[in-house]
Short mmCIF file of C-alpha atoms in Angstrom, two decimals:
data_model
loop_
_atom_site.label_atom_id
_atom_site.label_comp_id
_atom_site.label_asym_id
_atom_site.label_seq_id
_atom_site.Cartn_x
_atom_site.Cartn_y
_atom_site.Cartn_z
CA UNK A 1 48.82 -4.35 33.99
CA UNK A 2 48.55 -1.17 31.97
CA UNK A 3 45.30 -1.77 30.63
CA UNK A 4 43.72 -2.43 33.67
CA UNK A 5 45.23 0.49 35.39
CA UNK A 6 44.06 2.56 32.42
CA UNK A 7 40.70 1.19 32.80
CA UNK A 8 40.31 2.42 36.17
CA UNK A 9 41.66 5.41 35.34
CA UNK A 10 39.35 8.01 36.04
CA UNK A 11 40.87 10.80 34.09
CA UNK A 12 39.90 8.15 31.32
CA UNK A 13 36.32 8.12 32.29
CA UNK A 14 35.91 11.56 32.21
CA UNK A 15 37.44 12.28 29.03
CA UNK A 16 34.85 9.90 27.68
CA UNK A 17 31.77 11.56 29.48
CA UNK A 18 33.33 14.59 27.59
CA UNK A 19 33.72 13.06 24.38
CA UNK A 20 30.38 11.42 24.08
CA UNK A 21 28.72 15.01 25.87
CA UNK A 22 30.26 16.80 22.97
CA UNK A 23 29.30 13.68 20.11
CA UNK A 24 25.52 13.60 22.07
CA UNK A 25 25.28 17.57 21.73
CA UNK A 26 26.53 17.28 17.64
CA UNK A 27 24.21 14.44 16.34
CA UNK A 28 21.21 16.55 17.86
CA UNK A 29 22.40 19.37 16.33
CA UNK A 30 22.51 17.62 13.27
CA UNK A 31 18.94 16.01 13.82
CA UNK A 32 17.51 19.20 14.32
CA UNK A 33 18.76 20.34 11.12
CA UNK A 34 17.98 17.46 9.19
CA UNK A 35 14.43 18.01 10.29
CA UNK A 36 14.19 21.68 9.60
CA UNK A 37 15.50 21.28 6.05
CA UNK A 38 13.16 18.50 5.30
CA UNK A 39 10.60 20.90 6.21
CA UNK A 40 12.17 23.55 3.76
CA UNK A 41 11.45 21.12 1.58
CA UNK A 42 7.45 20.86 2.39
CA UNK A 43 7.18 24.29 1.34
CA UNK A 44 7.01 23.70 -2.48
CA UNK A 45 5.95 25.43 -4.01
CA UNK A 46 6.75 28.03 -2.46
CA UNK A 47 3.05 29.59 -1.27
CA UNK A 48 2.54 33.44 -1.34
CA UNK A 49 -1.03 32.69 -1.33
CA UNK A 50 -3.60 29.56 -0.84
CA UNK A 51 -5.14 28.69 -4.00
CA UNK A 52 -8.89 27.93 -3.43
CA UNK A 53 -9.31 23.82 -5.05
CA UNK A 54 -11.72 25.66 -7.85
CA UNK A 55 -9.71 28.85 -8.42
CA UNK A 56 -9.39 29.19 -12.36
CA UNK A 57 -7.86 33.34 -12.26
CA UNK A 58 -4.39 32.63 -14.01
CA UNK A 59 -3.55 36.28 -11.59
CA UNK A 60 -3.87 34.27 -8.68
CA UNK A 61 -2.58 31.12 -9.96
CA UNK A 62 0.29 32.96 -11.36
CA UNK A 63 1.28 34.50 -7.65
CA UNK A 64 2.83 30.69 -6.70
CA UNK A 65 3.70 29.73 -10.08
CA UNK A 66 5.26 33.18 -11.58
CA UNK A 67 7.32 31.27 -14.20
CA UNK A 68 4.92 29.42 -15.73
CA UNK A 69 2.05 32.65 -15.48
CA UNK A 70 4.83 34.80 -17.74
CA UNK A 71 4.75 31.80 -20.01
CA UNK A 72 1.27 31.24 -20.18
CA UNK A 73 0.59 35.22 -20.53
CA UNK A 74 2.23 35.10 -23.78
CA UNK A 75 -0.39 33.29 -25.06
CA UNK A 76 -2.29 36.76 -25.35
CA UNK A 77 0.85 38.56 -27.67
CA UNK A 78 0.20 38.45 -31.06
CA UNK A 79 3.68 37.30 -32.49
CA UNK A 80 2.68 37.22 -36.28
CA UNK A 81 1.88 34.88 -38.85
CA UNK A 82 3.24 31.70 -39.29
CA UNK A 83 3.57 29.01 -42.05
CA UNK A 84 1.59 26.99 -39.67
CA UNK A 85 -0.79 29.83 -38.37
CA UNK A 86 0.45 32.24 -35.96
CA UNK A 87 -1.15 34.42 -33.72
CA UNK A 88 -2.87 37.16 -35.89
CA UNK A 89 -7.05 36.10 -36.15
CA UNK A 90 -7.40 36.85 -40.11
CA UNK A 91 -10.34 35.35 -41.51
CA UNK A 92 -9.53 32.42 -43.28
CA UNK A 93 -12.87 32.53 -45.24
CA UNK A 94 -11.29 35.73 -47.20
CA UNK A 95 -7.72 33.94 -47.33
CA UNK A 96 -9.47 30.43 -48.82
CA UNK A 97 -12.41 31.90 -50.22
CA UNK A 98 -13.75 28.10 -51.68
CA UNK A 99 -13.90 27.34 -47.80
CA UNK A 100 -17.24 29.39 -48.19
CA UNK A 101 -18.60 27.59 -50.72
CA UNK A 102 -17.12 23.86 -49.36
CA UNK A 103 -18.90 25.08 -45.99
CA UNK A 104 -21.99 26.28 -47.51
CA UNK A 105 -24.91 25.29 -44.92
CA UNK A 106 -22.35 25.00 -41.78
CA UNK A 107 -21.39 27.88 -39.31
CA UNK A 108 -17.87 27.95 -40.65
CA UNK A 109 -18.83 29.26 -44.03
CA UNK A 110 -20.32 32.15 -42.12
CA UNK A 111 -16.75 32.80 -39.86
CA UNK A 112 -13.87 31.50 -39.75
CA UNK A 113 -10.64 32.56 -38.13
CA UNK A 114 -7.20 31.72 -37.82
CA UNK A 115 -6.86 30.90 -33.69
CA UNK A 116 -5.02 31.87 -31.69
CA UNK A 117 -3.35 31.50 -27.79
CA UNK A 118 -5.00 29.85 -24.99
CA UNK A 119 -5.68 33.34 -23.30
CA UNK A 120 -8.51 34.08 -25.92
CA UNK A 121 -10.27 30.66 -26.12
CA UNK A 122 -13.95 32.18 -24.31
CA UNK A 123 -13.20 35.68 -25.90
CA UNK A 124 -12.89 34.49 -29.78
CA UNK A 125 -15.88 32.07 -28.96
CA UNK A 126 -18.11 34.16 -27.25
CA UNK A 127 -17.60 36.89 -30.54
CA UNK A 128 -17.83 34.53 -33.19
CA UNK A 129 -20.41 35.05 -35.60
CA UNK A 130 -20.58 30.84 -35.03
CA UNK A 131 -22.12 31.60 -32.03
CA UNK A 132 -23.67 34.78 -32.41
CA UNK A 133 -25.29 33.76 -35.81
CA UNK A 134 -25.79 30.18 -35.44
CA UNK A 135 -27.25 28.37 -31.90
CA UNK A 136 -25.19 26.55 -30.76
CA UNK A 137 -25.22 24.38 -27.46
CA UNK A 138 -23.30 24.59 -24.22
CA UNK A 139 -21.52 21.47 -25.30
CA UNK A 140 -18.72 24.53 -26.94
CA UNK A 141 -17.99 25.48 -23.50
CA UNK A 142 -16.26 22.42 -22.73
CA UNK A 143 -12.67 23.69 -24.00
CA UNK A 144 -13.10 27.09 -24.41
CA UNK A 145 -13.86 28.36 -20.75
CA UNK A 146 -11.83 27.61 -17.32
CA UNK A 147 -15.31 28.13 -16.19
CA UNK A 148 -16.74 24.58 -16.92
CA UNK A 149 -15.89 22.41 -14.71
CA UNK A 150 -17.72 24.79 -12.43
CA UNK A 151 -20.62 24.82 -14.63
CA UNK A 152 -20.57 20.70 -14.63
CA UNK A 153 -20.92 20.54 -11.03
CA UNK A 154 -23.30 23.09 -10.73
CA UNK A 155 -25.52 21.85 -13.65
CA UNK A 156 -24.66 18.34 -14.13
CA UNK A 157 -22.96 16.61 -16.93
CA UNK A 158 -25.52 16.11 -19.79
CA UNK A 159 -27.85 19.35 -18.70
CA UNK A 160 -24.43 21.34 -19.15
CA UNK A 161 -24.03 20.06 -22.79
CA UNK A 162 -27.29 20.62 -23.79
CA UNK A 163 -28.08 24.51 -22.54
CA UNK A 164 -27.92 26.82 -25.11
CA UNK A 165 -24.71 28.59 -25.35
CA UNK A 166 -26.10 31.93 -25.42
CA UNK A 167 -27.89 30.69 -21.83
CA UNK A 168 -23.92 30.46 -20.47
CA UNK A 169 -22.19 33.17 -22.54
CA UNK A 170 -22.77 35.53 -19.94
CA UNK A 171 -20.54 33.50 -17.41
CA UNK A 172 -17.62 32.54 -19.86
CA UNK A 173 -15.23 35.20 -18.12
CA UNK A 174 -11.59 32.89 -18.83
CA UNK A 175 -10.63 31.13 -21.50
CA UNK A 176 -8.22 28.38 -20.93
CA UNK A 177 -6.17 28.41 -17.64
CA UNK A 178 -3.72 26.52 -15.34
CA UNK A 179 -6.81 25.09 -13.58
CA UNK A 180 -7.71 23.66 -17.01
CA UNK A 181 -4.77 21.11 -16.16
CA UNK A 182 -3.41 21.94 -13.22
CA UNK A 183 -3.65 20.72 -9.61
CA UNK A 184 -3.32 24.03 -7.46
CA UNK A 185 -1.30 22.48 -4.67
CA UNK A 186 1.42 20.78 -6.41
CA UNK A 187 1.21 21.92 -9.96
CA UNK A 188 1.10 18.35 -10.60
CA UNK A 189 -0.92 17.45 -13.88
CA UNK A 190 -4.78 16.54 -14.15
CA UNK A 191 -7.97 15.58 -16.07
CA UNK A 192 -10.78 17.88 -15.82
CA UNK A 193 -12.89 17.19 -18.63
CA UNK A 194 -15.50 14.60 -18.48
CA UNK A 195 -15.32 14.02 -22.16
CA UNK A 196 -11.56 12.60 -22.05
CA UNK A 197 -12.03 10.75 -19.15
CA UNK A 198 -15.22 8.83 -20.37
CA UNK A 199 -13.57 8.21 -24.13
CA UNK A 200 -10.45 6.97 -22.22
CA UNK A 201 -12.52 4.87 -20.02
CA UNK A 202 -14.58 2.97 -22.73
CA UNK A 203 -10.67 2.58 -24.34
CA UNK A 204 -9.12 0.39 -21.28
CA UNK A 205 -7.01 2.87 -20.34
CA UNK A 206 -6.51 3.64 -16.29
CA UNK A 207 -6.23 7.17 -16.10
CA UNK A 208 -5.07 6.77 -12.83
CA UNK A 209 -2.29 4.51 -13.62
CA UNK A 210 -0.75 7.39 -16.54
CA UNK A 211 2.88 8.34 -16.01
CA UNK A 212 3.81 11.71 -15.57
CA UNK A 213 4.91 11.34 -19.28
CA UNK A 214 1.12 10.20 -20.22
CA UNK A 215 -0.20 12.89 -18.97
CA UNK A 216 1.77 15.28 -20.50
CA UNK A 217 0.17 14.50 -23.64
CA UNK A 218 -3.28 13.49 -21.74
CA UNK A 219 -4.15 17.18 -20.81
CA UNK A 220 -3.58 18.30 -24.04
CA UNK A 221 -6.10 15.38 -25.31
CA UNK A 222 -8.75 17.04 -23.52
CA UNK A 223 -9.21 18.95 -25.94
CA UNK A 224 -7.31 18.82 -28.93
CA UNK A 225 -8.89 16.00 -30.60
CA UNK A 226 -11.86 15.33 -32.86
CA UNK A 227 -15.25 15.57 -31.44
CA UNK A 228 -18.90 15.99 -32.33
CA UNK A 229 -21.86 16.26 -30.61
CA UNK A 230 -23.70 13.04 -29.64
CA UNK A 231 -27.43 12.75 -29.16
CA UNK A 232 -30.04 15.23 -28.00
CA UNK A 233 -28.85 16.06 -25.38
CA UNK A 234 -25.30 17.00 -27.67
CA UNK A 235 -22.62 15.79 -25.27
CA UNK A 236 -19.87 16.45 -26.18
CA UNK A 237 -18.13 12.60 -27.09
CA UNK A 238 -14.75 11.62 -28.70
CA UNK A 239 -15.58 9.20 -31.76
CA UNK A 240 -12.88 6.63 -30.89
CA UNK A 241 -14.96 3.34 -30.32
CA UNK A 242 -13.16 1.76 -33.49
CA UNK A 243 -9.94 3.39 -32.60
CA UNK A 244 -8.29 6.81 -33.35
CA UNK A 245 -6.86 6.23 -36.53
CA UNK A 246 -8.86 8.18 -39.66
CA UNK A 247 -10.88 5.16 -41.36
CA UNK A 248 -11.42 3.86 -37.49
CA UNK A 249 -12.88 7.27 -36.77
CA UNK A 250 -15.24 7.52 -40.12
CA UNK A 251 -16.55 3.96 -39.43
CA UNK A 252 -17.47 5.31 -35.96
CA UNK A 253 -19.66 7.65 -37.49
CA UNK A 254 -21.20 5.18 -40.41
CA UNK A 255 -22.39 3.38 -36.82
CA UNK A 256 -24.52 5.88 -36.34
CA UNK A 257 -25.24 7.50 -39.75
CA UNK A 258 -23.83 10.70 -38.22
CA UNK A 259 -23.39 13.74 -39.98
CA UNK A 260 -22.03 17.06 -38.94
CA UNK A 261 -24.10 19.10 -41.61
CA UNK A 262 -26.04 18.92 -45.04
CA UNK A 263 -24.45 20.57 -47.59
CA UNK A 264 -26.08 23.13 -49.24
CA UNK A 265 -25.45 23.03 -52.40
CA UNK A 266 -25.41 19.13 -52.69
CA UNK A 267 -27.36 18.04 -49.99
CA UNK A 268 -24.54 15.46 -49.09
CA UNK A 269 -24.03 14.55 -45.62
CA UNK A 270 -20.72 16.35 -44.29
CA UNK A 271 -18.53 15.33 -41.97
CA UNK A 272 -15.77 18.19 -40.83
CA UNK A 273 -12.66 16.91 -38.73
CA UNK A 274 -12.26 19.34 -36.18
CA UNK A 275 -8.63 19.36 -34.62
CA UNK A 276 -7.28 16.11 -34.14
CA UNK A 277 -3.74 16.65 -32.93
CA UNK A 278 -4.03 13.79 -30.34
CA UNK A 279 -5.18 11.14 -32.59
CA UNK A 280 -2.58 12.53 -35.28
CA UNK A 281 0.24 12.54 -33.29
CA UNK A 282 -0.96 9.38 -31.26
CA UNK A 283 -1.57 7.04 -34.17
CA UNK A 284 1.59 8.60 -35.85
CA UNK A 285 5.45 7.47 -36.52
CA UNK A 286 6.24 9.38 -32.60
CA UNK A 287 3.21 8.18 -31.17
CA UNK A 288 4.05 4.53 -31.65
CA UNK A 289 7.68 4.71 -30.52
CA UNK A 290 6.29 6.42 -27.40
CA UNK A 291 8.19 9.64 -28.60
CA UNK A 292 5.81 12.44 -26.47
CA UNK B 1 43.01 4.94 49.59
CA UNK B 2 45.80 7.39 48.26
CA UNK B 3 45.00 10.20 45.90
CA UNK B 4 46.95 10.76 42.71
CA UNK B 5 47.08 13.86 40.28
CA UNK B 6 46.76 12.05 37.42
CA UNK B 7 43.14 10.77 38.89
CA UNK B 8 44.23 7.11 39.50
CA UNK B 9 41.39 6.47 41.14
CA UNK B 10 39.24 3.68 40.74
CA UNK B 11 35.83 4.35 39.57
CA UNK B 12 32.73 3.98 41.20
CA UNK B 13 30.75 0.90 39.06
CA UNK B 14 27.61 3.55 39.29
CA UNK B 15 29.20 6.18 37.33
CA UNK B 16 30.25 3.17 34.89
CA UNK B 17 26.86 2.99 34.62
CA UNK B 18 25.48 6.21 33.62
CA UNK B 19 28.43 6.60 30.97
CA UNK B 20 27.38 3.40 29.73
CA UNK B 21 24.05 4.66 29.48
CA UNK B 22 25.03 7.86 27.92
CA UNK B 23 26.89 5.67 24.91
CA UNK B 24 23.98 3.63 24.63
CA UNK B 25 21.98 6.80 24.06
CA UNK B 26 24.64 8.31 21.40
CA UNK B 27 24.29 4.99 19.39
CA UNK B 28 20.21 5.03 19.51
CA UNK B 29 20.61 8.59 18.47
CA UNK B 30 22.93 8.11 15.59
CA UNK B 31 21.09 5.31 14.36
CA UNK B 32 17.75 7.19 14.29
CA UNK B 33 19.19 10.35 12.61
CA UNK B 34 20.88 7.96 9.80
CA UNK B 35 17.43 6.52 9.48
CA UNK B 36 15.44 9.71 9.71
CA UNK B 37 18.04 11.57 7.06
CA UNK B 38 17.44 8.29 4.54
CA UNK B 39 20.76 7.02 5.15
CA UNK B 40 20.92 3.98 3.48
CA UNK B 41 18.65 5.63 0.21
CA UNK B 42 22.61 6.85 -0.70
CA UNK B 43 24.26 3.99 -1.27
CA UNK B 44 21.62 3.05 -4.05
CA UNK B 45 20.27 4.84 -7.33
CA UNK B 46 17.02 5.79 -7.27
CA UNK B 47 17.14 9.80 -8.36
CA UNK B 48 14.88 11.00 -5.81
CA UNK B 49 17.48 10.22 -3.02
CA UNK B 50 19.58 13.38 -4.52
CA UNK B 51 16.58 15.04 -4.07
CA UNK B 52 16.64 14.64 -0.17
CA UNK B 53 18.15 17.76 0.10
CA UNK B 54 15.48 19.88 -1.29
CA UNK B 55 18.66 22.26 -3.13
CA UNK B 56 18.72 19.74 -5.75
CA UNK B 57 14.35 20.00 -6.71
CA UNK B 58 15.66 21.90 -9.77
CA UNK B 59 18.52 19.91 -11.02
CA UNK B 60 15.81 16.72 -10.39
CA UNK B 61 12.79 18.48 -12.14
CA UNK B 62 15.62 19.76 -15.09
CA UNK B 63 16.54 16.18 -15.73
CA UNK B 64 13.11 14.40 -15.76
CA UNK B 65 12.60 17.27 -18.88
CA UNK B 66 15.38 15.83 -20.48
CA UNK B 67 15.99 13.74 -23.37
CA UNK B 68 18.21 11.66 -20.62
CA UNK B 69 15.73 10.62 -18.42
CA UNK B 70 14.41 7.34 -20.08
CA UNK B 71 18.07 6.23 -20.48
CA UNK B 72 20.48 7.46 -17.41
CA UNK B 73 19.62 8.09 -13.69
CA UNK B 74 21.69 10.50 -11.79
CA UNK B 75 24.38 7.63 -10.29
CA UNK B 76 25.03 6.95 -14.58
CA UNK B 77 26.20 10.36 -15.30
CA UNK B 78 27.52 11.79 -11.84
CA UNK B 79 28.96 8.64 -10.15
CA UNK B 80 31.97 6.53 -11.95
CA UNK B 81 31.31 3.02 -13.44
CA UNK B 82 33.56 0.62 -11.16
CA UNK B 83 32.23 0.16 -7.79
CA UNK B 84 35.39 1.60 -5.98
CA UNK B 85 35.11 4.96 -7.75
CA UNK B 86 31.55 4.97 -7.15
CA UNK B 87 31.32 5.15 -3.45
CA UNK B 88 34.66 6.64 -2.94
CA UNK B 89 32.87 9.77 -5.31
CA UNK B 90 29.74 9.04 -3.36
CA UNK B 91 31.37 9.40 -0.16
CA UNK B 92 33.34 12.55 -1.09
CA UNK B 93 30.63 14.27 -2.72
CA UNK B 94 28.12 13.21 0.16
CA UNK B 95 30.66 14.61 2.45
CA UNK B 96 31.01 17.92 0.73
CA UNK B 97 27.16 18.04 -0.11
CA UNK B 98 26.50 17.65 3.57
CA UNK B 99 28.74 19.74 4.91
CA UNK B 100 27.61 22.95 2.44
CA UNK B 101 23.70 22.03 3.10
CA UNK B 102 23.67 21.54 6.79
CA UNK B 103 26.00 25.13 7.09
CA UNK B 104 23.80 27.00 4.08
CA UNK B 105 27.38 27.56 2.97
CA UNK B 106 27.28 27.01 -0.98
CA UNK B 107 26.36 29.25 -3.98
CA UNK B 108 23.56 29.45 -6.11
CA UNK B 109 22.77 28.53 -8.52
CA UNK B 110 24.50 25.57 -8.01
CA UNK B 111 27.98 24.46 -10.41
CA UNK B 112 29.58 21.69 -11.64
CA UNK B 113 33.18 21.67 -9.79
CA UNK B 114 36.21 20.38 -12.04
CA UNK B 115 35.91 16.76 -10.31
CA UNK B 116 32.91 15.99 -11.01
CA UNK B 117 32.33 17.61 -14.84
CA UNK B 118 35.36 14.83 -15.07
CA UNK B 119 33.33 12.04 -13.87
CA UNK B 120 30.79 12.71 -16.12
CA UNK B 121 32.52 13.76 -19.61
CA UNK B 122 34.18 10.10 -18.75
CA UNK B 123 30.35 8.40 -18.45
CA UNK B 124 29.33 10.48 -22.12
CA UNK B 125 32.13 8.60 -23.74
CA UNK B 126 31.20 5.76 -21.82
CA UNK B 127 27.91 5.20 -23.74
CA UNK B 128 28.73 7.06 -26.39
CA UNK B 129 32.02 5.72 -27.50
CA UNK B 130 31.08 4.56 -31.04
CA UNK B 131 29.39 7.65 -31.96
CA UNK B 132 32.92 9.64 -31.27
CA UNK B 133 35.04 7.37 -31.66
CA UNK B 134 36.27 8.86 -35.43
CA UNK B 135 36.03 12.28 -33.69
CA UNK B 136 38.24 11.18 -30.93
CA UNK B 137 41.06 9.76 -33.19
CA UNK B 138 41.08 13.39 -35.09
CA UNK B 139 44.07 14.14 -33.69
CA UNK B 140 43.12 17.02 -31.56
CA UNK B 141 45.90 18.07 -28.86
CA UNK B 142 42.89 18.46 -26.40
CA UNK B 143 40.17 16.24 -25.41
CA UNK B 144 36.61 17.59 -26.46
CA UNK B 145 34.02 18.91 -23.86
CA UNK B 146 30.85 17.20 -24.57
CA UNK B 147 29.10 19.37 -21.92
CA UNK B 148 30.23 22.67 -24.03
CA UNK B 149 28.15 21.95 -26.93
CA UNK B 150 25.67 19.19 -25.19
CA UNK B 151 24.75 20.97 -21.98
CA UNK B 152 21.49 20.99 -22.00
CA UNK B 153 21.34 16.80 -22.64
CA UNK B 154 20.91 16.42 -18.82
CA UNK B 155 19.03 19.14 -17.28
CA UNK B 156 16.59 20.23 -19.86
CA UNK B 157 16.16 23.70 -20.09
CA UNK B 158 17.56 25.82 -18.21
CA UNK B 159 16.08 29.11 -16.85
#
């Protein structure tokens, strides 16, 4: 028969042994460039340099990540003022002149600015008359220096809070930087301030289990939130035991018959909201249809 | 035995051997490449799988920035509706994908071809049939580009 004739056909063999050669030689080709492109892919970010795990220089930062360092260096352009604020530091105690007065016995009635971009966080703190005028404890380092984490593990949590500012001033070179929320390998967000982290804690909430789209609003919780002082030792603690709303945080405070000042003038017990953005935005129409 | 140009020969069962051998090997090392190039991640929807090919880290990190991402994966915008027209555009875009990434042969940054920007201006009036739907019955001799004024719906911003 013809089939079995063909299948003895040598000439049929050996076409084979060339075909499958030829198919053997083309899907190792093809493994070997499988490979090397997933290994392309290991190399993101692309690395000009190592970034040390503590590095907080934005310059070295900003030698992998050179989009994001010509974003962040804006921060340090002064673009104006706004209806909301701006970027221009005038003194807000000469703009609302009853602030002085509504102040009177607290470090703001002595100076207050208008703030400005995360590149002069440490530099407006460390030459505020706030600070130069009034002591004031380490606790203000917390979010205004890339330097404190740093400081935390060198000093320890509580001992960090409670030296004097002007002890630290001398080592507050960098104001707020990618490190601040950062991870240096993978750009990936995280939590570096103990304050967060512990308020979050004592609220049920897994830190480790946030989304990507959590923490986008997370890092910026570090820090822009309301605060105060707590204790002695003045570590720096999120009142949000009752919740974040207002009233919740104001019946955090009647807990512990805390004040912020005594006013001057009146000798009423003061309470000043510092910058709640989080809670404002969190307990707010977007907050609660998860609108980030 | 008598020997024949055309190599009529029979074959020694030894050499049957070693070819069958040889197959065996080409099949192991198919399989292993499919497996080790995620094969099988292609014929399902999770968005990472187009980011297998590293190329598409932008158009992946784009779109989880967008306004899109809680509401359409890749396969909703860039792969038809009906199962036929899904794999056959999986298959021919996989082809041509593969082809341009194994051979570096493709430009940057990377465009929308005709077939595709098809595909999905058919999935934005997919979902969004009742918003357009007056706009749509306006009478214009051409049909509107979503992507013209919309572009950015997808992919975030783009640098």
């Amino acid at each position: 028969m013809a089939f079995t004739a063909l299948k003895e056909n040598r000439r049929f063999y050996i076409i084979l042994f060339v075909v499958s050669t030829f198919a053997t030689f083309i899907i190792l080709a093809l493994l070997f460039n499988i490979t090397q492109r997933q290994k392309e892919a290991k190399r993101y970010p692309f690395k000009v340099v190592e970034i040390d795990e503590y590095e907080i220089d934005p310059v070295i930062w900003g030698k992998n990540f050179p989009h994001q360092y010509d974003t962040f260096i804006k921060t340090e352009i002064d673009y104006g003022k706004t209806e909301y604020g701006g970027s221009t530091p005038y003194s807000k105690l000469e703009r609302y002149p009853a602030m002085k007065r509504l102040w009177a016995g607290y470090a703001f009635s002595v100076d207050h600015d208008e703030e400005r971009g995360h590149y002069y966080a440490a530099i407006d703190q460390v030459n505020t008359l706030r600070t130069i005028k009034v002591s004031q404890p380490g606790a203000c380092v917390n979010c205004h220096a890339a330097e404190t984490p740093g400081l935390i593990r060198e000093m320890g949590w509580e001992s960090f809070n409670k030296t004097p500012f002007n002890d630290l001033k001398g080592r507050l070179k960098t104001g707020s930087s990618c490190s601040d929320c950062h991870d240096p390998e993978t750009m990936e967000l995280v939590i570096t301030r103990p304050a967060f982290r512990i308020a979050m804690k004592s609220a049920g909430v897994d830190l480790d289990k946030a989304t990507r789209q959590d923490m986008r609003s997370y890092v910026c919780a570090q820090c822009h939130v309301e605060y105060y002082f707590k204790g002695e030792n003045k570590v720096l603690t999120f009142p949000w035991s009752q919740g974040r709303t207002m009233d919740d945080v104001e019946t955090h405070y009647d807990t512990y018959d805390f004040k912020d000042w005594t006013h001057k003038e009146t000798g009423a017990p003061m309470l000043k909201v510092q910058h709640p953005e989080f809670e404002l935005w969190g307990t707010g129409i977007h907050g609660g249809y998860s609108v980030w | 035995m008598k020997k024949s140009r055309s190599g009529n020969l029979p074959v020694k069962p030894s050499l049957k051997k070693g070819l069958a051998v040889m197959l065996g090997i080409l099949f192991g090392l198919s399989i292993f490449t499919f497996y080790h190039a995620k094969g099988t991640s292609y014929f399902f929807d999770d968005p990472e799988s187009c980011m297998n090919c590293h190329i598409m880290r932008e158009q992946f990190d784009s779109w989880a920035q967008s306004s899109h991402k809680a509401v359409a994966t890749c396969n909703a915008c860039h792969t038809p509706k009906d199962f036929l027209g899904k794999y056959a555009s999986k298959g021919l875009n996989g082809w041509n994908h593969s082809l341009a990434f194994t051979t570096a042969q493709f430009q940057e940054p990377l465009q929308i071809k005709e077939f595709n920007e098809k595909i999905v201006q058919k999935n934005c009036i997919r979902c969004h049939e009742i918003q357009i739907s007056q706009m749509r019955d306006f009478g214009f001799s051409e049909e509107l580009d979503c992507l013209s004024c919309h572009g950015n719906v997808g992919h975030g911003n783009r640098r």
